[in-house]
Coordinates of C-alpha atoms in Angstrom, one line a residue:
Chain A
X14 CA -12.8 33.7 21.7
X15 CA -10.8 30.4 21.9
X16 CA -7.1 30.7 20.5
X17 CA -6.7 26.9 19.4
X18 CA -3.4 26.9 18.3
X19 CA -0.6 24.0 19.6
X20 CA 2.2 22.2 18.4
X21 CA 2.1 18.7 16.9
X22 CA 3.1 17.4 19.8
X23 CA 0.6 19.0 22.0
X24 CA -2.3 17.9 19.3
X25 CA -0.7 14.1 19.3
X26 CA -0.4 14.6 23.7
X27 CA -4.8 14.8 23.4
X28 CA -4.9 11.1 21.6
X29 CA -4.2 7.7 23.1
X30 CA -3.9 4.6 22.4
X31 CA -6.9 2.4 20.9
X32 CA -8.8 5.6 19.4
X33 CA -10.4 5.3 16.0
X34 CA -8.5 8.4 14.0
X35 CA -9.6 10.0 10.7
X36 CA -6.7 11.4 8.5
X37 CA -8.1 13.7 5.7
X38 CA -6.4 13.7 1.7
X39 CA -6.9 11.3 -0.5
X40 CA -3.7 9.2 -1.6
X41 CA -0.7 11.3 -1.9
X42 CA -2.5 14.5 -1.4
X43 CA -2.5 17.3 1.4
X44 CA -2.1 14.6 4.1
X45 CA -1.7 15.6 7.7
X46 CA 2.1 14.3 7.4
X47 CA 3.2 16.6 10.4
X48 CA 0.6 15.5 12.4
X49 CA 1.5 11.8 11.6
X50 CA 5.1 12.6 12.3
X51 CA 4.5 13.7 15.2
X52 CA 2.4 10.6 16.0
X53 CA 5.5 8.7 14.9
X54 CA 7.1 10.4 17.8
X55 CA 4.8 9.2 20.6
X56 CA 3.9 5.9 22.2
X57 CA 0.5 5.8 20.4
X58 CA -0.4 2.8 18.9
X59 CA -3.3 0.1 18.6
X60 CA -4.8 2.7 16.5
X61 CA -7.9 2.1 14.1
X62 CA -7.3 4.2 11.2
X63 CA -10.3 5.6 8.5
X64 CA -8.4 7.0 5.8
X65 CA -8.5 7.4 1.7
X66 CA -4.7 5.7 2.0
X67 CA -1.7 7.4 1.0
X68 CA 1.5 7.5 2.6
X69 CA 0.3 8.3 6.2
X70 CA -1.0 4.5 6.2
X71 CA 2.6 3.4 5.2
X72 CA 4.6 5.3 7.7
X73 CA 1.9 4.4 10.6
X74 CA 1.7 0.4 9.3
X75 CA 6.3 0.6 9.6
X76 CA 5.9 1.6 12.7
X77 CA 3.7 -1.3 13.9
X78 CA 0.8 1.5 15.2
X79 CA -2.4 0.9 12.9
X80 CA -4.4 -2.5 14.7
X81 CA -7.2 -2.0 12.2
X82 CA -7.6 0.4 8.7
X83 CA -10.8 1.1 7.0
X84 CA -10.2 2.2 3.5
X85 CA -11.2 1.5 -0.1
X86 CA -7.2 1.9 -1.2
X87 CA -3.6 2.6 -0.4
X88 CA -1.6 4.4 -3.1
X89 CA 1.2 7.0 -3.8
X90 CA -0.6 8.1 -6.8
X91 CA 2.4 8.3 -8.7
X92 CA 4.0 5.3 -7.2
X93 CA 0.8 3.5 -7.3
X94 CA 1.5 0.7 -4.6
X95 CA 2.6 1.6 -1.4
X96 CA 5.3 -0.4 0.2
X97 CA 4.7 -1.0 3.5
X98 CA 1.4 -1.0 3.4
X99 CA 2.0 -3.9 1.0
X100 CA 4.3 -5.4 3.6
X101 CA 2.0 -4.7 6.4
X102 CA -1.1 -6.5 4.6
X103 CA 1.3 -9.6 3.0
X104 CA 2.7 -10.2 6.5
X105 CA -1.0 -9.8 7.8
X106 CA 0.2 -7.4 10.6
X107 CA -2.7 -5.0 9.6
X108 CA -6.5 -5.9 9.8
X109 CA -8.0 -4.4 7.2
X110 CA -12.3 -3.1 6.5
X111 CA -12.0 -2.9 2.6
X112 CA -14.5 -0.8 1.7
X113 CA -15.8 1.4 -1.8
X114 CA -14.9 4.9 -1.9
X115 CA -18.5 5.4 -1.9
X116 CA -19.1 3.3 1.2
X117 CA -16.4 4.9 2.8
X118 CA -18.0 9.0 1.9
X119 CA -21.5 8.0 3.1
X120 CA -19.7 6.2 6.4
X121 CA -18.4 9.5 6.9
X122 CA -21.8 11.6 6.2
X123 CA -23.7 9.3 8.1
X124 CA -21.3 10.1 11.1
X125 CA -21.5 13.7 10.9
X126 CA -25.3 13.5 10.3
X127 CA -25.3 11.1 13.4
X128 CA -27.1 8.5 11.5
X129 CA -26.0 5.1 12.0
X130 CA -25.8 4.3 8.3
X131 CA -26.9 5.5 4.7
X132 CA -28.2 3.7 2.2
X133 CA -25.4 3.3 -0.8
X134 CA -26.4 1.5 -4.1
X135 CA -22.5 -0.2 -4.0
X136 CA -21.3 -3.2 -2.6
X137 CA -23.4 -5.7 -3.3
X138 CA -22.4 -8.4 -6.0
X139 CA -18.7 -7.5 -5.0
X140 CA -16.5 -9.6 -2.4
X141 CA -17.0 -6.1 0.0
X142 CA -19.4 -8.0 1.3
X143 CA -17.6 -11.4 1.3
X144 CA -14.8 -9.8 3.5
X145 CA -16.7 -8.0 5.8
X146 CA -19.0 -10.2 6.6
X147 CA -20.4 -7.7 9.1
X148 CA -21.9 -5.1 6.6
X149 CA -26.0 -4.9 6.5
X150 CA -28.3 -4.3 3.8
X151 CA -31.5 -2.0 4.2
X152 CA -34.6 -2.8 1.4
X153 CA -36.2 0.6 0.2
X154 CA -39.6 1.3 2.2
X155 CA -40.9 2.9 -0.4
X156 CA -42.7 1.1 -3.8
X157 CA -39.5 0.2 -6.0
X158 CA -38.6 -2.0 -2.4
X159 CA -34.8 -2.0 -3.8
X160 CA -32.4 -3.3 -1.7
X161 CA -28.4 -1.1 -0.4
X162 CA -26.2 -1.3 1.3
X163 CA -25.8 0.2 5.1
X164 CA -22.8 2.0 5.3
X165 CA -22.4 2.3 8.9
X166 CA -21.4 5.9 10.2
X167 CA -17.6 6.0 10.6
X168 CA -17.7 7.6 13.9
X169 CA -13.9 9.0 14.9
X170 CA -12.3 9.9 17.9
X171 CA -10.0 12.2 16.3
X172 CA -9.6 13.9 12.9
X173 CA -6.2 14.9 11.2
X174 CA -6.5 16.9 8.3
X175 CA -3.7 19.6 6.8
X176 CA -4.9 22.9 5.2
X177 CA -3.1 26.1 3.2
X178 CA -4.5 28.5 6.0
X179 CA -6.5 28.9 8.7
X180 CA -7.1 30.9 12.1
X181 CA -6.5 30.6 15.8
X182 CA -9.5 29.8 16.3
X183 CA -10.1 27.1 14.0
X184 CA -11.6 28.3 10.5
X185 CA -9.4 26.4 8.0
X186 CA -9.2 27.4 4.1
X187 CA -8.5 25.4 1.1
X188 CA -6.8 26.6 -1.9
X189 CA -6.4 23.8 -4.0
X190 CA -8.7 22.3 -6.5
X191 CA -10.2 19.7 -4.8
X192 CA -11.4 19.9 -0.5
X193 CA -11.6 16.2 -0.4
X194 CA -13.2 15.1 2.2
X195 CA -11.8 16.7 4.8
X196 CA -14.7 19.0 6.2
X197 CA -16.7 15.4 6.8
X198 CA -13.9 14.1 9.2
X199 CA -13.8 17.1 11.1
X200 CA -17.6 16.8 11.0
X201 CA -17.3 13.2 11.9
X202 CA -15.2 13.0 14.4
X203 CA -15.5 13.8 18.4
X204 CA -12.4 15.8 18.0
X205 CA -10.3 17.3 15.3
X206 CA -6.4 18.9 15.0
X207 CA -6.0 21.0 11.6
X208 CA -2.5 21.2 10.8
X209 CA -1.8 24.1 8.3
X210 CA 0.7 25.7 6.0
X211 CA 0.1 29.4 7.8
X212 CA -1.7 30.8 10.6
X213 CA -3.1 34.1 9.9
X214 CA -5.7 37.0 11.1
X215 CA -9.2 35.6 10.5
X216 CA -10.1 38.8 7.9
X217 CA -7.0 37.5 6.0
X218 CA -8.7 34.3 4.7
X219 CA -11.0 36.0 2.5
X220 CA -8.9 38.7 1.2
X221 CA -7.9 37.3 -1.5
X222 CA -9.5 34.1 -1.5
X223 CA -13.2 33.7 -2.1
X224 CA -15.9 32.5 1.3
X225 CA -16.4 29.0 -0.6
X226 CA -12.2 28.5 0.4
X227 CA -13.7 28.5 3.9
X228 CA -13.5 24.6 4.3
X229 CA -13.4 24.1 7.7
X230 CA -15.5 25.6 10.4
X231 CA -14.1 26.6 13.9
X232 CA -17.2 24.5 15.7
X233 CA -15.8 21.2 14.4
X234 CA -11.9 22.0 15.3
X235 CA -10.1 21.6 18.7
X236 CA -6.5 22.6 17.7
X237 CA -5.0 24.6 14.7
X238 CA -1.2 23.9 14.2
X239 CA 0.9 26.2 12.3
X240 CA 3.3 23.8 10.2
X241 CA 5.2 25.1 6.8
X242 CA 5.6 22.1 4.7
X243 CA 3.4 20.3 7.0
X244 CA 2.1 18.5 3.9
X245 CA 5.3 17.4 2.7
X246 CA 6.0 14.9 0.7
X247 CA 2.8 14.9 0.2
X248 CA 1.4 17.4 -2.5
X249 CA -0.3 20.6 -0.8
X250 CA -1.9 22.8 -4.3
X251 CA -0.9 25.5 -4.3
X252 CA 1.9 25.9 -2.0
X253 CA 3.7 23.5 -3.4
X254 CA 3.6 19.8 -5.5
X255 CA 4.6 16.6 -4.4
X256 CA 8.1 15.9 -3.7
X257 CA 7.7 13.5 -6.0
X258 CA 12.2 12.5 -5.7
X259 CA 11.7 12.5 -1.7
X260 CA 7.9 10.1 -2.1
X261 CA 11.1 8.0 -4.2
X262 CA 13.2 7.8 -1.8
X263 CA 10.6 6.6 0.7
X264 CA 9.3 4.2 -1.3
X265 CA 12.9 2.6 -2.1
X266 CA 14.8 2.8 1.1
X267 CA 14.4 0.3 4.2
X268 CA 12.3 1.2 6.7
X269 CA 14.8 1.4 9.4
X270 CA 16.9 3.3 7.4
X271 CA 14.4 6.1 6.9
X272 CA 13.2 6.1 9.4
X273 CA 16.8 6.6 11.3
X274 CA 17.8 9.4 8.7
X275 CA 14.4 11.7 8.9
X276 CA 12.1 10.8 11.6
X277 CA 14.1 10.3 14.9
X278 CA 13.8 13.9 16.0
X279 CA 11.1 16.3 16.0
X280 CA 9.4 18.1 13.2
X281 CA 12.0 20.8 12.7
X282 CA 14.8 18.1 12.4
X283 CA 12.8 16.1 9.9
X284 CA 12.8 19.7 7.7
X285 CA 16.1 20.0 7.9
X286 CA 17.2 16.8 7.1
X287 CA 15.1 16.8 3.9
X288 CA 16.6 19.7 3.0
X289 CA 20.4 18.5 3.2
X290 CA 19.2 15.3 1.3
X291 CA 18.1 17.9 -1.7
X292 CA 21.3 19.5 -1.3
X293 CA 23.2 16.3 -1.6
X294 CA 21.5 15.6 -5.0
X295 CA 22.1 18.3 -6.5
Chain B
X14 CA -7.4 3.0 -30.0
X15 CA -9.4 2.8 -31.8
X16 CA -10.8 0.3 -30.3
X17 CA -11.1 2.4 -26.9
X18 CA -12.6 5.9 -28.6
X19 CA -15.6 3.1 -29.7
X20 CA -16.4 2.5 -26.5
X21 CA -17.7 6.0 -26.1
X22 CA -19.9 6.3 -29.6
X23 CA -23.1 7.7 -28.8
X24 CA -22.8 8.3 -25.4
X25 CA -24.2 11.8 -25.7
X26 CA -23.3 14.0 -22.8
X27 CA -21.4 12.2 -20.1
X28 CA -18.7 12.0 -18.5
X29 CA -15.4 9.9 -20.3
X30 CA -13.6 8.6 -17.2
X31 CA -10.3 7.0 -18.9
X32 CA -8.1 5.4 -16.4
X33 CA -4.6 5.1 -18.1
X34 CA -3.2 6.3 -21.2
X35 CA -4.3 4.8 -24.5
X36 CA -8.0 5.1 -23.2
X37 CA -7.6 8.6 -22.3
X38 CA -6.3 9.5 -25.7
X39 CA -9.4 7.2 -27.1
X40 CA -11.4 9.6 -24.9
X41 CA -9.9 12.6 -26.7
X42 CA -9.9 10.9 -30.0
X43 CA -13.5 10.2 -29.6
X44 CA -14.4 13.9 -28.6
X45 CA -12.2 15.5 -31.4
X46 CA -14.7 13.3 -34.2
X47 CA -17.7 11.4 -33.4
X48 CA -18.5 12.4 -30.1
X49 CA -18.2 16.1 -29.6
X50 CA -20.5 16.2 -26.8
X51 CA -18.3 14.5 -24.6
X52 CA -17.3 16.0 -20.6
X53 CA -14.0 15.3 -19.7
X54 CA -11.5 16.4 -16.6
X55 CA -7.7 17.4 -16.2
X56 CA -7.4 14.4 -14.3
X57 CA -7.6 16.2 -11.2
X58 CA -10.7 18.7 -9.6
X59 CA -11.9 20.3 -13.3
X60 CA -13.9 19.4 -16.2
X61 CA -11.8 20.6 -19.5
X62 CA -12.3 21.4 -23.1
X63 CA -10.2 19.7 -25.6
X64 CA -8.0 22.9 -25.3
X65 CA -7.7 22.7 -21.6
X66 CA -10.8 25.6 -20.7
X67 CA -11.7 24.7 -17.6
X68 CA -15.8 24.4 -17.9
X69 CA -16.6 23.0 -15.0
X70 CA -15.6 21.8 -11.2
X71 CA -15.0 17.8 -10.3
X72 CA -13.8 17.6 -7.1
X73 CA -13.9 13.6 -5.8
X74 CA -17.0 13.9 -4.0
X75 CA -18.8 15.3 -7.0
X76 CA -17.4 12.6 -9.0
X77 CA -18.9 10.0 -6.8
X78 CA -22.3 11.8 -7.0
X79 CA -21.4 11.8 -10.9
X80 CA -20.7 8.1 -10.8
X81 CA -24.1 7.1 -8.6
X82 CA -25.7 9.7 -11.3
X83 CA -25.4 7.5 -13.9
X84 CA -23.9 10.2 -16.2
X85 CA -20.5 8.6 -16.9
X86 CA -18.4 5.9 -18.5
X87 CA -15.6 4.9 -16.8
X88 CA -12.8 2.6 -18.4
X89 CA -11.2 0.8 -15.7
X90 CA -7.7 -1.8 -15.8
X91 CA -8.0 -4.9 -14.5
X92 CA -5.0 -7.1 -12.7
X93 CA -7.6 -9.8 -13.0
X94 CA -11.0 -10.6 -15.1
X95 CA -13.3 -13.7 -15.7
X96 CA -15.3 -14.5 -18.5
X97 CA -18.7 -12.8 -16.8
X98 CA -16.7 -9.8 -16.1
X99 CA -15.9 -9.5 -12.4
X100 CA -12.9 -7.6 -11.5
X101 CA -9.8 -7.6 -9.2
X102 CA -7.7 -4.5 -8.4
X103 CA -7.5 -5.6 -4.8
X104 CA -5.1 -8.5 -4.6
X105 CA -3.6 -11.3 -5.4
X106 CA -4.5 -14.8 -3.4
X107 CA -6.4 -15.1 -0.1
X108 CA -7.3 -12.0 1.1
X109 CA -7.1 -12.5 4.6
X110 CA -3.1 -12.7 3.6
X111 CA -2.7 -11.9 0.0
X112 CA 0.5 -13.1 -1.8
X113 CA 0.5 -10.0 -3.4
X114 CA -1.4 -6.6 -2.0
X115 CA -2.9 -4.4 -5.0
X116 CA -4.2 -1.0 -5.0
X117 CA -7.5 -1.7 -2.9
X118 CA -11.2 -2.3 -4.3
X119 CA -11.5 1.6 -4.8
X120 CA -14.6 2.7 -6.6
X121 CA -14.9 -0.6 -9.1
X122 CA -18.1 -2.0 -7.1
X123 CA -19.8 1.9 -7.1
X124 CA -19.0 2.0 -10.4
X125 CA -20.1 -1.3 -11.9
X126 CA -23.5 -1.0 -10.3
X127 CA -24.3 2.9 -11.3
X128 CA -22.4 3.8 -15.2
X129 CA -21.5 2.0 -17.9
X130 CA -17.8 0.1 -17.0
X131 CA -15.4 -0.8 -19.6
X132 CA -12.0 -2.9 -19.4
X133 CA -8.6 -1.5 -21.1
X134 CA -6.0 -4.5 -20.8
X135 CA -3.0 -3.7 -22.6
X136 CA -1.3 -7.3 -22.1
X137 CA -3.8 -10.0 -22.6
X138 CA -2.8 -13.5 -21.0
X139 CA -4.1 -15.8 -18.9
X140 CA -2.8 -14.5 -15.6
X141 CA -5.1 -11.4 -16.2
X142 CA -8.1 -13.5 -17.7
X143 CA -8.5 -15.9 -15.2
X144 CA -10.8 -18.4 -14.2
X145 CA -12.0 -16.9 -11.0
X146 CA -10.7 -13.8 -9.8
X147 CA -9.5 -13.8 -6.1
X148 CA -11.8 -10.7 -4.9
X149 CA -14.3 -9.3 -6.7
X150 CA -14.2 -5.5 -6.9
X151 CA -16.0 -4.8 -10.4
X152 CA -18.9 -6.4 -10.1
X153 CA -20.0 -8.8 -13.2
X154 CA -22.8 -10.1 -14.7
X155 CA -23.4 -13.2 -12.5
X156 CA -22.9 -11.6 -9.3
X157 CA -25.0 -9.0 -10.2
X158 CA -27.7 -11.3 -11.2
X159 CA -27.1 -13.2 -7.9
X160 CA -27.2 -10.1 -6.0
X161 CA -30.6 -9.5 -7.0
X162 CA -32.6 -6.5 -9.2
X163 CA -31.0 -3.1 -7.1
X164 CA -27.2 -4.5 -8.3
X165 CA -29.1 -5.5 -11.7
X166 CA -30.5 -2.3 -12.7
X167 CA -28.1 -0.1 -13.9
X168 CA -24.9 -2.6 -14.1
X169 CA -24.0 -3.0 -17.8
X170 CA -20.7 -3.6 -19.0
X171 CA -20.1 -2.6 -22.4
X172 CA -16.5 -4.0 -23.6
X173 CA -13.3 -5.5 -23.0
X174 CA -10.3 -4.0 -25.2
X175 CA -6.9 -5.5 -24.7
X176 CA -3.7 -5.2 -27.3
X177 CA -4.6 -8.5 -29.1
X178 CA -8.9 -7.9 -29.5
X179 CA -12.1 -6.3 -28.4
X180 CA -14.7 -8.4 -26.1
X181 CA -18.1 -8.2 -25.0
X182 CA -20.6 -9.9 -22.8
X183 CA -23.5 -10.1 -25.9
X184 CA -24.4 -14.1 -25.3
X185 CA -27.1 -15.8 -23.9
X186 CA -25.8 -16.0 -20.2
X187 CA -23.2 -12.2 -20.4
X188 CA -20.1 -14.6 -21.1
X189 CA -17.6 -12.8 -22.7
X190 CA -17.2 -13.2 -26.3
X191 CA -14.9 -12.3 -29.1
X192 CA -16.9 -8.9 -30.3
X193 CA -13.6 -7.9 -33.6
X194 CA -9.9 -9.0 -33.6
X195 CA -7.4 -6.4 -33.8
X196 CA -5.8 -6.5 -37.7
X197 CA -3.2 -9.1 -37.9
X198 CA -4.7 -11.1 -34.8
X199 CA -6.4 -14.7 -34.7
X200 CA -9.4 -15.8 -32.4
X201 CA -7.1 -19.0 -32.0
X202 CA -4.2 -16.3 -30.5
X203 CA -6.6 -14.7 -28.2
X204 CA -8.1 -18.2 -27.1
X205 CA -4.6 -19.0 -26.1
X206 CA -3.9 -15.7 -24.5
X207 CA -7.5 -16.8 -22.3
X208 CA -7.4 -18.7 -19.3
X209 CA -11.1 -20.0 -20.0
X210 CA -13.3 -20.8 -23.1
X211 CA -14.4 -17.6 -25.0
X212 CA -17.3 -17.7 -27.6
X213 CA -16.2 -17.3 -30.5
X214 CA -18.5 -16.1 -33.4
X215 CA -18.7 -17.9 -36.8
X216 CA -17.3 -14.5 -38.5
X217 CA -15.4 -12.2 -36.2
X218 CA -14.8 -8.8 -37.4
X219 CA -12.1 -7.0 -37.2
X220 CA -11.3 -3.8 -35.1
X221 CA -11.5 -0.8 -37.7
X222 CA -8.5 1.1 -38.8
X223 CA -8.0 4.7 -38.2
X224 CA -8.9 7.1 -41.0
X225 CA -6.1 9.2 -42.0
X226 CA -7.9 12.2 -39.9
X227 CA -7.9 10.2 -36.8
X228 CA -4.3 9.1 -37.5
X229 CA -3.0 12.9 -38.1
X230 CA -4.9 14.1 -34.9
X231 CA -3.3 11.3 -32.4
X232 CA 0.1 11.8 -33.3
X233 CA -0.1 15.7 -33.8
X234 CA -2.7 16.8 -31.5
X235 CA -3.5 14.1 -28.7
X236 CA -0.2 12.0 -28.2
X237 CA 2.3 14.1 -30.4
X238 CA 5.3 12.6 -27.4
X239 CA 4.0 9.0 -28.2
X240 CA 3.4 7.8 -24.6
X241 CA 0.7 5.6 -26.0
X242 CA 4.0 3.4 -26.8
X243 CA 5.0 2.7 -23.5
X244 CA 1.8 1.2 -22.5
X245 CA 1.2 -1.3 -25.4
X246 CA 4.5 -2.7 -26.4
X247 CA 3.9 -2.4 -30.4

């Protein structure tokens, strides 16, 4: 059996510039932040990014490496704009396919089902259809003859998606509330890096925790990365909330100044330095 | 409020999607008295009991399938809103370079064309009730009769309620209309507060007062911190 496991940087090593990458969560929730982090770190950029917006799009949009994003919003939940994606899209650096949340889940079932679209009874009457000019309809061949959108299959490259556990050899487990979408990424993308709270035996994950946790299944995964706090600031239920003073921070300080203090050396450092900024507030 | 717990009267057994905080204590309000049957969530993954029982499991795809279901009615903000009811959450100006990015479309146009959609607008003026609004997200009543009889067929938009009044689309062509003032309010101050003509009924109720019941069980049970003050500034 395939041991899977790598570092961030050896997962972020497999991508190149230009690729289309999912990142799984939805706003400021269980993202991949390691993972991006450790994207940060490389030379990747001209990236197309499919995501349900949160502060992954922020970081990648400072950093100049996000060509084009398809998503339906960008928020930090509790800060509910996000800076420099607001910068990004005022400045017109980023291009942007603004799409429903609806559009945007059957893009991503129609990928993994390798359909090239799904019929979706949204978009039309809104300006979705103004601004992506692009975007098909598909009339009903059956006697109501009702007309839907397409939502073309959002195909990926690569998928980044964060979990609270999983094995070396891929199986990744939820244990908060809600799996978003991340299974469909995995599904729908060519290849897919699972960054997670804890690597452990594969009998561990249902110990205590029931088969249904099982989110993620080892066929759709190419590499598991153990990383503790690998969420962070995001929220990761229930290992821990949001860091809801450090998602502050981000969202007040200049770019170049964050990105100086916390993301100049590797993942490790970027822990540590979040710690002695806690310990300097106290 | 009372204005927002209306706009789930007889909606049997749905879903009450509030986004924001007077209309999810109107939500409450409305399933503590006249609308017992109603489903409602933590805000997060799980459909809750006035007590907080978890009865049930909403995780977001679920909710989409809810949404595309028909059995729901959200109540959505608005940073902009024109007198046929389309919505803009997405931005402000061109959107090719908006002068000011918003949140993003996010579910406004699945929603509009599948459940019931209603409007909370705290502060009514006429940079929210605009002419035009720069993108369309919710969908409204023109451009879903333009967009033919698959966006027609479940789209209904049941009300507007903002601090100053409660407005509908019942006319002739779904314009929005002055449906009851809030006590104390004039059709000529809402007009004002409008960035395009409303109709305005010869006799325009106004927005019933809470009973003493309703009264006792927002500010002990729903809302006993008073956060509903921090979004309406009265």
């Amino acid at each position: 059996m395939t041991d899977k496991t790598m570092t961030p940087d050896e997962a972020v090593a497999r991508l190149h510039s230009g690729m289309t990458v999912g990142i799984g969560g939805w706003g400021s929730r269980r993202k991949p932040m390691a993972l991006v982090r450790a994207l940060l770190r490389s030379e990747i950029t001209d990236l197309t990014v499919v995501s349900y917006g949160g502060p992954d799009i922020g970081l990648l949009a400072a950093a100049g490496r996000i060509r084009k994003l398809v998503t339906a919003f960008v928020t930090l939940d509790s800060i509910p704009l996000e800076p420099h994606f607001r910068t990004a899209r005022q400045s017109g650096t980023v291009e942007l396919t603004e799409i429903d949340e609806a559009m945007f889940m059957w893009g991503l079932h129609a990928a993994a089902n390798r359909l090239p679209f799904l019929p979706v009874r949204a978009g039309i009457g809104s300006d979705v259809m103004r601004v992506n000019p692009s975007l098909r309809t598909v009339t009903s061949p059956y006697e109501d003859g009702e007309e839907f959108v397409a939502a073309p299959a959002l195909r990926l490259d690569a998928a980044l998606v964060h979990m609270n556990r999983a094995d070396r050899l891929g199986n990744g487990q939820y244990l908060g509330p809600d799996p978003y979408f991340d299974d469909l990424f995995c599904e729908a993308a060519d290849t897919a890096y699972v960054s997670c709270e804890q690597v452990v035996e594969t009998a561990e994950l249902t110990k205590e925790a029931p088969p249904q946790s099982l989110l993620l299944q080892r066929q759709y995964v190419t590499g598991v990365i153990e990383t503790p706090n690998g969420a962070h600031y995001t929220s990761c239920a229930p290992d821990y909330d949001r860091d809801e003073a450090f998602q502050r921070l981000y969202a007040a300080t200049p770019w170049a100044e964050f990105a100086e203090r916390f993301l100049s050396g590797d993942e490790k450092a970027y822990q540590c330095a979040v710690h002695a900024w806690h310990e300097e507030q106290r | 409020m009372i204005a927002c717990a209306e706009t789930w009267r007889d909606n049997g057994e749905i879903l009450a999607s509030p986004m924001g905080t007077v209309p999810g204590i109107g939500a409450r309000l409305a399933k503590h008295t006249f609308s017992p049957d109603l489903l409602l969530t933590d805000g997060e993954a799980l459909l809750v009991a006035l007590d907080g029982t978890p009865e049930g499991w909403l995780p977001y795809r679920r909710h989409l399938a809810m949404v595309t279901g028909g059995r729901r009615h959200v109540m959505m903000g608005a940073s902009q809103i024109d007198r046929f009811g389309n919505q803009n959450i997405s931005c402000v100006g061109d959107w090719r370079q908006p002068s000011r990015q918003l949140l993003g479309v996010r579910g406004a146009p699945v929603n509009t064309l599948n459940n019931p959609t209603s409007y909370w607008i705290p502060r009514h003026s006429p940079r929210v009730f605009v002419d035009r609004v720069d993108m369309v997200c919710g969908v409204g009543y023109d451009s879903a009769a333009a967009a033919g009889p698959s966006a027609r067929r479940y789209h209904r938009i049941p009300r507007v309620v903002t601090g100053l009044a409660v407005l509908d689309f019942d006319t002739a062509d779904h314009s929005m209309r002055l449906a009851a003032l809030h006590p104390g309010v004039t059709a000529a101050q809402v007009q004002e507060a409008t960035g395009f003509a409303l109709t305005v009924p010869r006799d325009v109720p106004y927005t019933r007062e809470p009973s003493a019941e309703e009264l006792r069980l927002i500010r002990e049970v729903i809302d006993p911190d008073g956060l509903r003050d921090r979004e309406v500034g009265s």
